[in-house]
XYZ file of C-alpha atoms in Angstrom:
141
model
C 28.527 42.114 -49.284
C 26.941 40.361 -52.109
C 23.633 38.600 -51.830
C 21.798 36.518 -54.335
C 19.068 38.523 -55.959
C 16.216 36.574 -57.555
C 15.822 37.098 -61.286
C 13.207 39.663 -62.219
C 9.777 38.486 -63.271
C 8.299 40.134 -66.305
C 4.554 40.066 -66.899
C 3.510 37.592 -69.523
C 6.679 35.517 -69.761
C 5.038 32.586 -67.882
C 8.021 31.822 -65.723
C 8.012 31.921 -61.965
C 11.094 32.162 -59.833
C 12.012 28.850 -58.185
C 10.919 29.978 -54.687
C 7.452 31.102 -55.840
C 6.883 27.907 -57.824
C 7.599 25.890 -54.685
C 5.058 27.965 -52.680
C 2.341 27.351 -55.262
C 2.980 23.601 -55.166
C 2.860 23.416 -51.357
C -0.500 25.157 -51.063
C -2.324 21.925 -51.857
C -0.922 20.359 -48.710
C -1.981 23.389 -46.700
C -5.528 23.080 -48.042
C -5.822 19.454 -46.909
C -4.324 20.345 -43.544
C -7.012 22.977 -43.036
C -9.746 20.563 -44.118
C -8.406 17.985 -41.669
C -8.330 20.522 -38.838
C -11.882 21.594 -39.650
C -13.099 17.992 -39.541
C -11.253 17.385 -36.278
C -12.888 20.495 -34.811
C -16.332 19.243 -35.817
C -15.675 15.867 -34.204
C -14.450 17.579 -31.018
C -17.544 19.819 -30.877
C -19.866 16.842 -31.418
C -18.059 14.945 -28.657
C -18.367 17.898 -26.304
C -22.095 18.203 -26.988
C -22.610 14.503 -26.300
C -20.537 14.726 -23.114
C -22.538 17.705 -21.853
C -25.787 15.853 -22.508
C -24.508 12.923 -20.437
C -22.752 15.012 -17.766
C -25.666 15.023 -15.268
C -25.906 11.226 -15.421
C -22.149 10.898 -15.036
C -22.143 13.325 -12.115
C -24.968 11.439 -10.419
C -23.101 8.146 -10.816
C -19.858 9.531 -9.399
C -21.576 11.316 -6.518
C -23.623 8.199 -5.772
C -20.431 6.159 -5.516
C -19.004 8.692 -3.070
C -22.139 8.523 -0.944
C -21.912 4.733 -0.899
C -18.303 4.927 0.326
C -19.270 7.256 3.165
C -22.296 5.169 4.184
C -20.222 1.975 4.155
C -17.569 3.586 6.365
C -19.948 5.047 8.993
C -19.042 3.688 12.406
C -21.660 1.438 14.056
C -22.079 3.799 17.037
C -23.360 6.655 14.824
C -27.118 7.065 15.462
C -29.498 6.071 12.661
C -31.058 9.560 12.700
C -27.694 11.133 11.780
C -27.222 8.590 9.013
C -30.654 9.414 7.590
C -30.006 13.170 7.847
C -26.771 12.675 5.900
C -28.564 10.688 3.192
C -31.309 13.324 2.884
C -28.835 16.209 2.640
C -26.648 14.271 0.213
C -29.637 13.572 -2.059
C -30.456 17.302 -2.085
C -26.797 18.051 -2.855
C -26.798 15.639 -5.821
C -29.973 17.282 -7.132
C -28.399 20.728 -6.846
C -25.218 19.539 -8.557
C -27.194 18.016 -11.447
C -29.152 21.248 -11.824
C -25.920 23.245 -11.921
C -26.708 25.172 -8.725
C -23.805 23.778 -6.710
C -20.736 25.995 -6.879
C -17.366 24.347 -7.573
C -15.899 25.810 -4.374
C -18.660 24.229 -2.313
C -18.273 20.875 -4.048
C -14.531 21.017 -3.450
C -15.051 21.791 0.258
C -17.377 18.796 0.624
C -14.914 16.564 -1.229
C -12.121 17.630 1.139
C -14.267 16.802 4.171
C -15.199 13.407 2.739
C -11.597 12.554 1.841
C -10.427 13.579 5.311
C -13.181 11.522 6.953
C -12.403 8.455 4.826
C -8.643 8.663 5.457
C -8.872 6.048 8.226
C -11.634 4.044 6.450
C -14.114 4.961 9.172
C -16.504 7.889 9.574
C -17.345 8.769 13.164
C -20.326 10.846 14.321
C -18.342 14.107 14.443
C -17.015 13.657 10.880
C -20.480 12.752 9.602
C -21.968 15.874 11.234
C -19.261 18.033 9.617
C -20.027 16.573 6.192
C -23.780 16.957 6.751
C -23.335 20.601 7.816
C -21.310 21.286 4.664
C -24.055 19.654 2.600
C -26.686 21.836 4.308
C -24.714 24.952 3.371
C -24.991 24.117 -0.348
C -27.777 25.766 -2.358
C -30.786 23.525 -2.902
C -32.715 22.867 -6.112
């Protein structure tokens, strides 16, 4: 088997084999690629910091919209006292979520109960009590 062997390089003759000359030329592109990646990383980090600063406000807005959906769907025969208890517990839940004390598993459990209750576009007294009980089980601020 014969294979092509690159010509030997002797110190001081100033010549580079063709493959090494190509590598030296392509390093400039690599440098700009790294600079671009570094700048993109900085932009991503800045965006993440801004998002985290706004996350409590965003969470409050989203949770407030969910509360409004539940309140709008509560059946007329549900007593006003149960409605008020739900609102009080939900406000405490939003405060705990904003403070970071609400665990994701607990939030997910409450979301499942709300989605199940809203499936028929009406929340009866039993469904509202189940949601309120789940809200009570969440840690408070």
